[in-house]
PDB file of N, CA and C in Angstrom:
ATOM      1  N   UNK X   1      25.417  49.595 -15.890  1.00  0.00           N
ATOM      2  CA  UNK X   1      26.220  50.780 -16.127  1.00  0.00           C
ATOM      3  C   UNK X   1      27.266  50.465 -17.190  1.00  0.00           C
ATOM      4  N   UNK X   2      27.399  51.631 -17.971  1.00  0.00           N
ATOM      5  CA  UNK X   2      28.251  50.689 -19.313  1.00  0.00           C
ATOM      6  C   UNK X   2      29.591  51.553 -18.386  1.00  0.00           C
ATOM      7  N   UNK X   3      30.727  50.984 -19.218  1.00  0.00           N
ATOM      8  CA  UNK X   3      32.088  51.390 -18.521  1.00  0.00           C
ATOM      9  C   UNK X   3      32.596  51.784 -19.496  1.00  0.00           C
ATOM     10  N   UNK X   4      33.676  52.529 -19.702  1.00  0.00           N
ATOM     11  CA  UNK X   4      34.318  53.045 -20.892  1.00  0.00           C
ATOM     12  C   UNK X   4      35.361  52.280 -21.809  1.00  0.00           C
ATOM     13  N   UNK X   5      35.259  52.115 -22.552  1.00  0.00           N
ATOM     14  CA  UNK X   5      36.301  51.538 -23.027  1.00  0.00           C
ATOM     15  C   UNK X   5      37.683  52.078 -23.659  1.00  0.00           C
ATOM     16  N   UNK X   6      38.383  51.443 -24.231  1.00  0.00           N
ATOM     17  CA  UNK X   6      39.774  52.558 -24.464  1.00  0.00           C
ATOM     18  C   UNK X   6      39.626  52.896 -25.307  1.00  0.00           C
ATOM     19  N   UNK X   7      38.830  52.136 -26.578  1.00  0.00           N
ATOM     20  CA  UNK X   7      38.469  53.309 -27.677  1.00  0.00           C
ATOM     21  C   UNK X   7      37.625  54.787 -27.609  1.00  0.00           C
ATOM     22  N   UNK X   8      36.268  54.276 -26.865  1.00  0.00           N
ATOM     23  CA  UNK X   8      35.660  55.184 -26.516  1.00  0.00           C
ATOM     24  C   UNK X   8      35.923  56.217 -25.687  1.00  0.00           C
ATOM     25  N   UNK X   9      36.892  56.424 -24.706  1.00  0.00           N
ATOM     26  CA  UNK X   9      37.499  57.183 -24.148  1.00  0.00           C
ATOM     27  C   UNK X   9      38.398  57.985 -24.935  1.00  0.00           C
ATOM     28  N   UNK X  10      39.129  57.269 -25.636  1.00  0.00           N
ATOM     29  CA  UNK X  10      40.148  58.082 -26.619  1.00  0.00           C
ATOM     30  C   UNK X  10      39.403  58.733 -27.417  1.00  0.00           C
ATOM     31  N   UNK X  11      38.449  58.148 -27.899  1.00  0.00           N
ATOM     32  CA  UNK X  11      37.295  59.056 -29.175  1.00  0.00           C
ATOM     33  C   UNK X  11      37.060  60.603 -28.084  1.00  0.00           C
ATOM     34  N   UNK X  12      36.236  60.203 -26.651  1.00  0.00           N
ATOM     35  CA  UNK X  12      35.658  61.524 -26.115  1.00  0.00           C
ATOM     36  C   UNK X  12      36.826  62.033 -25.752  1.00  0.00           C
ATOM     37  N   UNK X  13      38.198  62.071 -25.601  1.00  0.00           N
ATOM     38  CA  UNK X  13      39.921  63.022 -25.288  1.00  0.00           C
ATOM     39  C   UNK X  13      40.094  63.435 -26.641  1.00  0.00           C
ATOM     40  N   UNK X  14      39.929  63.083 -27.972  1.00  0.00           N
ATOM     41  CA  UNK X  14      40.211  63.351 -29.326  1.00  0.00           C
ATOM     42  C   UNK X  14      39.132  64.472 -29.166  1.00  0.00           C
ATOM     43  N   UNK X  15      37.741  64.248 -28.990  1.00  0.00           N
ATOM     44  CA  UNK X  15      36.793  65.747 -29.140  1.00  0.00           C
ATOM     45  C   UNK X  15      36.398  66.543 -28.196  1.00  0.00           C
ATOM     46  N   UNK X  16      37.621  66.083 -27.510  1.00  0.00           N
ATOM     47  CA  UNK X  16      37.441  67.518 -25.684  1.00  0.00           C
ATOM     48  C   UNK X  16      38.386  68.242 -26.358  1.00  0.00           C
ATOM     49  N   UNK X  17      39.664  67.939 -26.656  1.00  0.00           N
ATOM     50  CA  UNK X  17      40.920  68.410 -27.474  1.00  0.00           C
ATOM     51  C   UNK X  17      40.569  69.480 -28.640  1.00  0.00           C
ATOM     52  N   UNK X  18      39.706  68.676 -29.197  1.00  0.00           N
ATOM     53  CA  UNK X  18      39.161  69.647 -30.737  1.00  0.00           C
ATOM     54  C   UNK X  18      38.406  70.795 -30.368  1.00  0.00           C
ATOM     55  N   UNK X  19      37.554  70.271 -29.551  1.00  0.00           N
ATOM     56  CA  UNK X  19      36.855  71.816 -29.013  1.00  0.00           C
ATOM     57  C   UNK X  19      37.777  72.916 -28.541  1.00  0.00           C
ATOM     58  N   UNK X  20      38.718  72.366 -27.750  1.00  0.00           N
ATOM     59  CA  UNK X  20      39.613  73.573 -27.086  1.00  0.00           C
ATOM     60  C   UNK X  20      40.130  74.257 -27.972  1.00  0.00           C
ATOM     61  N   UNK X  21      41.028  73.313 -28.750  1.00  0.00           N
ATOM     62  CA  UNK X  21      41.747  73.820 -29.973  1.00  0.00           C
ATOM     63  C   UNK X  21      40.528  75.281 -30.634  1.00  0.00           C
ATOM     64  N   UNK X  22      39.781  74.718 -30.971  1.00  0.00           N
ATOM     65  CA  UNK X  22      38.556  75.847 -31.829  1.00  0.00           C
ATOM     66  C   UNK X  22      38.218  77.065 -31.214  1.00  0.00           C
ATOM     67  N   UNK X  23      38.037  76.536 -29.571  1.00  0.00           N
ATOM     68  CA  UNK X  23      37.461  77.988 -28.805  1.00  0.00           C
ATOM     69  C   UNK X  23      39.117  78.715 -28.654  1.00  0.00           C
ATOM     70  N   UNK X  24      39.946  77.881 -28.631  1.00  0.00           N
ATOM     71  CA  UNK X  24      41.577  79.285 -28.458  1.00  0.00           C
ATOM     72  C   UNK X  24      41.825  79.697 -29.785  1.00  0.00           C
ATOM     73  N   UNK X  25      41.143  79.303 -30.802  1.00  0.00           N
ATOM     74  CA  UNK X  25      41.452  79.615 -32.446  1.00  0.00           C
ATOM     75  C   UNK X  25      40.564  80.888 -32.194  1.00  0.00           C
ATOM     76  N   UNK X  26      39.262  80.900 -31.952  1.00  0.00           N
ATOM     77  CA  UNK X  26      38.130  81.372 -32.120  1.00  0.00           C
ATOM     78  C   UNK X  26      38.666  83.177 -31.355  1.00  0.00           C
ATOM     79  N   UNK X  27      38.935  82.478 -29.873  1.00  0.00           N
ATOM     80  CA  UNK X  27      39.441  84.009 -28.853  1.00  0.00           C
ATOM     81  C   UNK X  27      40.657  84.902 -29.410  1.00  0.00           C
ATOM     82  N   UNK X  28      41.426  83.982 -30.338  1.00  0.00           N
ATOM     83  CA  UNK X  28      42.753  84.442 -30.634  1.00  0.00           C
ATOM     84  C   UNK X  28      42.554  85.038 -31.927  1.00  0.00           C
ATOM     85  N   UNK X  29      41.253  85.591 -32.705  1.00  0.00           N
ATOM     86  CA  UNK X  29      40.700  86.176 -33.596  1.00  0.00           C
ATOM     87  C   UNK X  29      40.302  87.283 -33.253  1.00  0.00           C
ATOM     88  N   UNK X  30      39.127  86.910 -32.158  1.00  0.00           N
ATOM     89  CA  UNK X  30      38.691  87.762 -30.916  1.00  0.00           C
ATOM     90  C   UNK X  30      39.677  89.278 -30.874  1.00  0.00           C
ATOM     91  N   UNK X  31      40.705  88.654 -30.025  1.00  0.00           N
ATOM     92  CA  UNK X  31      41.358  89.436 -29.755  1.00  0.00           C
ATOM     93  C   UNK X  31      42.343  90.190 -30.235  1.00  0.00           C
ATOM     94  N   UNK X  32      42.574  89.457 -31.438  1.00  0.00           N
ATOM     95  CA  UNK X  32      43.754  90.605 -32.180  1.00  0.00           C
ATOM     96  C   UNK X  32      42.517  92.103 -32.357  1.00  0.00           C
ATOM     97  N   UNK X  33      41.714  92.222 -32.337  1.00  0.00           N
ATOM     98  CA  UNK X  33      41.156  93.495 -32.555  1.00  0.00           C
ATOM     99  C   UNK X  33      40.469  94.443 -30.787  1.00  0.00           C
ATOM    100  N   UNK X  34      41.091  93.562 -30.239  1.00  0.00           N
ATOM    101  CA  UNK X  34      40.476  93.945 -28.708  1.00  0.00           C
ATOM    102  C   UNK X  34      41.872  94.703 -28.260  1.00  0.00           C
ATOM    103  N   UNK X  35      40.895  95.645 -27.088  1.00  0.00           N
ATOM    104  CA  UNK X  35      41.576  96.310 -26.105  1.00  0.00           C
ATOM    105  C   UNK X  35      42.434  95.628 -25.173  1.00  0.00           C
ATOM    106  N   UNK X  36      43.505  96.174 -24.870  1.00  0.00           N
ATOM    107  CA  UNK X  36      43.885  94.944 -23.342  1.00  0.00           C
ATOM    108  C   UNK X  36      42.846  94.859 -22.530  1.00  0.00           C
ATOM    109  N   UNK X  37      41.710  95.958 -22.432  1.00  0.00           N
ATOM    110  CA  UNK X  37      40.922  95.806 -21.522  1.00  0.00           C
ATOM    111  C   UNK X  37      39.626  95.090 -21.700  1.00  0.00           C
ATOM    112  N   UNK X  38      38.942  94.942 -23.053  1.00  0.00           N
ATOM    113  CA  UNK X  38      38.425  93.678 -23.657  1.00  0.00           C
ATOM    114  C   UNK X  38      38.708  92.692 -23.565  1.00  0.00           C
ATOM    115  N   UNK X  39      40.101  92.225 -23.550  1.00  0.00           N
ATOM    116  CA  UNK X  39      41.028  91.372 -23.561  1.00  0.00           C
ATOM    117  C   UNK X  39      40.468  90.713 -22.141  1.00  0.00           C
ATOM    118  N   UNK X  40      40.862  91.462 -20.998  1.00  0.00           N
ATOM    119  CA  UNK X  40      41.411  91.104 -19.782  1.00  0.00           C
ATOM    120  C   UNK X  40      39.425  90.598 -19.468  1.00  0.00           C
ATOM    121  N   UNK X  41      38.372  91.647 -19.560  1.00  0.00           N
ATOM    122  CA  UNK X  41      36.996  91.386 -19.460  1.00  0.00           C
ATOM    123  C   UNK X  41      36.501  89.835 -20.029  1.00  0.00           C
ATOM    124  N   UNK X  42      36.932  89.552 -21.142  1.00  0.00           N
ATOM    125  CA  UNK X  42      36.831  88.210 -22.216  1.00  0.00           C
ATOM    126  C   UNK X  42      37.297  87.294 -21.259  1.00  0.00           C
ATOM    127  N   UNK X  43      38.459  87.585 -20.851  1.00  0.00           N
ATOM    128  CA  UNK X  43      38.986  85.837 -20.351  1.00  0.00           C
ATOM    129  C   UNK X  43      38.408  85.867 -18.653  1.00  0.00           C
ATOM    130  N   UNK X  44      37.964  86.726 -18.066  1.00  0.00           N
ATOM    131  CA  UNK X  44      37.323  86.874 -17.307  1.00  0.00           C
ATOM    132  C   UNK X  44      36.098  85.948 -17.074  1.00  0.00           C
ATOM    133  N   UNK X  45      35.210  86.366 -18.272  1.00  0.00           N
ATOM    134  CA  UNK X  45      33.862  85.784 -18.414  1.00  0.00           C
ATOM    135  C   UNK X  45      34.221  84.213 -18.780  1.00  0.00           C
ATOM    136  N   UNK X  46      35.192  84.159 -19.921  1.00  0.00           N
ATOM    137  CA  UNK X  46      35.461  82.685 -20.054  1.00  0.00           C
ATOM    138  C   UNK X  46      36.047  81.762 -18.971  1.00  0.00           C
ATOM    139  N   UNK X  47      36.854  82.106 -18.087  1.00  0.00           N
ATOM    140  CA  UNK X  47      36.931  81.650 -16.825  1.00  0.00           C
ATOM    141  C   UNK X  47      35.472  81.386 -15.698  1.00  0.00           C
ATOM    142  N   UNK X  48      34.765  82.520 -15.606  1.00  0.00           N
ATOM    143  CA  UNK X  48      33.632  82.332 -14.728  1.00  0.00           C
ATOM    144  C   UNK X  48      32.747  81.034 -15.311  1.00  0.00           C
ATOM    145  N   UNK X  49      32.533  81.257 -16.876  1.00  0.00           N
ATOM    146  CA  UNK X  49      31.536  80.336 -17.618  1.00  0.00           C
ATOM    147  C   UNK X  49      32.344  78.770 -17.053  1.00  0.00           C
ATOM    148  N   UNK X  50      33.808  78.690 -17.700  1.00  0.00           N
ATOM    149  CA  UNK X  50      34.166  77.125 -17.291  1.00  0.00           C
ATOM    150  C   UNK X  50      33.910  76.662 -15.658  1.00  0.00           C
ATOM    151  N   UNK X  51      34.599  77.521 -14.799  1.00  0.00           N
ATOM    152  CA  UNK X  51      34.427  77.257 -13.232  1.00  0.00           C
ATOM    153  C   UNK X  51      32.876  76.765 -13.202  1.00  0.00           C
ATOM    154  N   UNK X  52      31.589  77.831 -13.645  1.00  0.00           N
ATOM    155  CA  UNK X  52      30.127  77.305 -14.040  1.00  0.00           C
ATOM    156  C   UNK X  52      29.802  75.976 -13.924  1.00  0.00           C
ATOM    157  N   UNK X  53      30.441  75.613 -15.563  1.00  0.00           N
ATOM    158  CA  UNK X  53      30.329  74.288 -16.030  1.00  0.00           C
ATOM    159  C   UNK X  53      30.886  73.125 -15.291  1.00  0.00           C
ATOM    160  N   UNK X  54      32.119  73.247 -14.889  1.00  0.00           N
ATOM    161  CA  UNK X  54      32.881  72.184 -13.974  1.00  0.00           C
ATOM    162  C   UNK X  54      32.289  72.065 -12.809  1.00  0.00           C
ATOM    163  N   UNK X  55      31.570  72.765 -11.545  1.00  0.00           N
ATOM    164  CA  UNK X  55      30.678  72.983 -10.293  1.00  0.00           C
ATOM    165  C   UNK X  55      29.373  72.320 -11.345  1.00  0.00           C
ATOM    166  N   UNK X  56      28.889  72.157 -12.097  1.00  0.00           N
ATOM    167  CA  UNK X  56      27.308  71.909 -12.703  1.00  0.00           C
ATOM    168  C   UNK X  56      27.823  70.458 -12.990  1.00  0.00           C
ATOM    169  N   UNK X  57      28.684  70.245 -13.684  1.00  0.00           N
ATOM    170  CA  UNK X  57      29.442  68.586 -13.883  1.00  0.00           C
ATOM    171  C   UNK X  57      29.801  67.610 -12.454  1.00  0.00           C
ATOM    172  N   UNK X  58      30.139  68.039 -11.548  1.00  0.00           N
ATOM    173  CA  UNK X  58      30.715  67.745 -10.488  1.00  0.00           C
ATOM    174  C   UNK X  58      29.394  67.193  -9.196  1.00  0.00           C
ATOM    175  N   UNK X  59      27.996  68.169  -9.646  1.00  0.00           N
ATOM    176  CA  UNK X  59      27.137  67.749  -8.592  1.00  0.00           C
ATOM    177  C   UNK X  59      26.134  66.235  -9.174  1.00  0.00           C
TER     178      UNK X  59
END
C-alpha cells in the first residue's frame, strides 16, 4: 500500500482547492443572470450531487 507523502498530499489539497475555486467562479457567473429561485434550485442540486459523491467515497 503506498502511503502519502507530504508532497503528494499537498499536490492532491493544491488541486481539490483549484477545483472549488473554478466550480464557485463557474456558479457565480451562473447566477448573476438567475432568479432567486434558480438560484435557490442550483445550489440545491449542487448540494444533493456533493452529499452523492461523499456517501459513494465513503463506502
Amino acid at each position: 500500500m503506498k502511503h502519502d507523502t507530504t508532497p503528494d498530499r499537498r499536490r492532491d489539497e493544491d488541486k481539490v482547492a483549484r477545483v472549488i475555486r473554478v466550480a464557485e467562479e463557474v456558479l457565480a457567473q451562473a447566477y448573476r443572470g438567475a432568479s432567486r429561485q434558480e438560484m435557490i434550485e442550483s445550489q440545491l442540486r449542487v448540494r444533493e450531487s456533493v452529499v452523492r459523491e461523499m456517501r459513494r467515497r465513503l463506502r
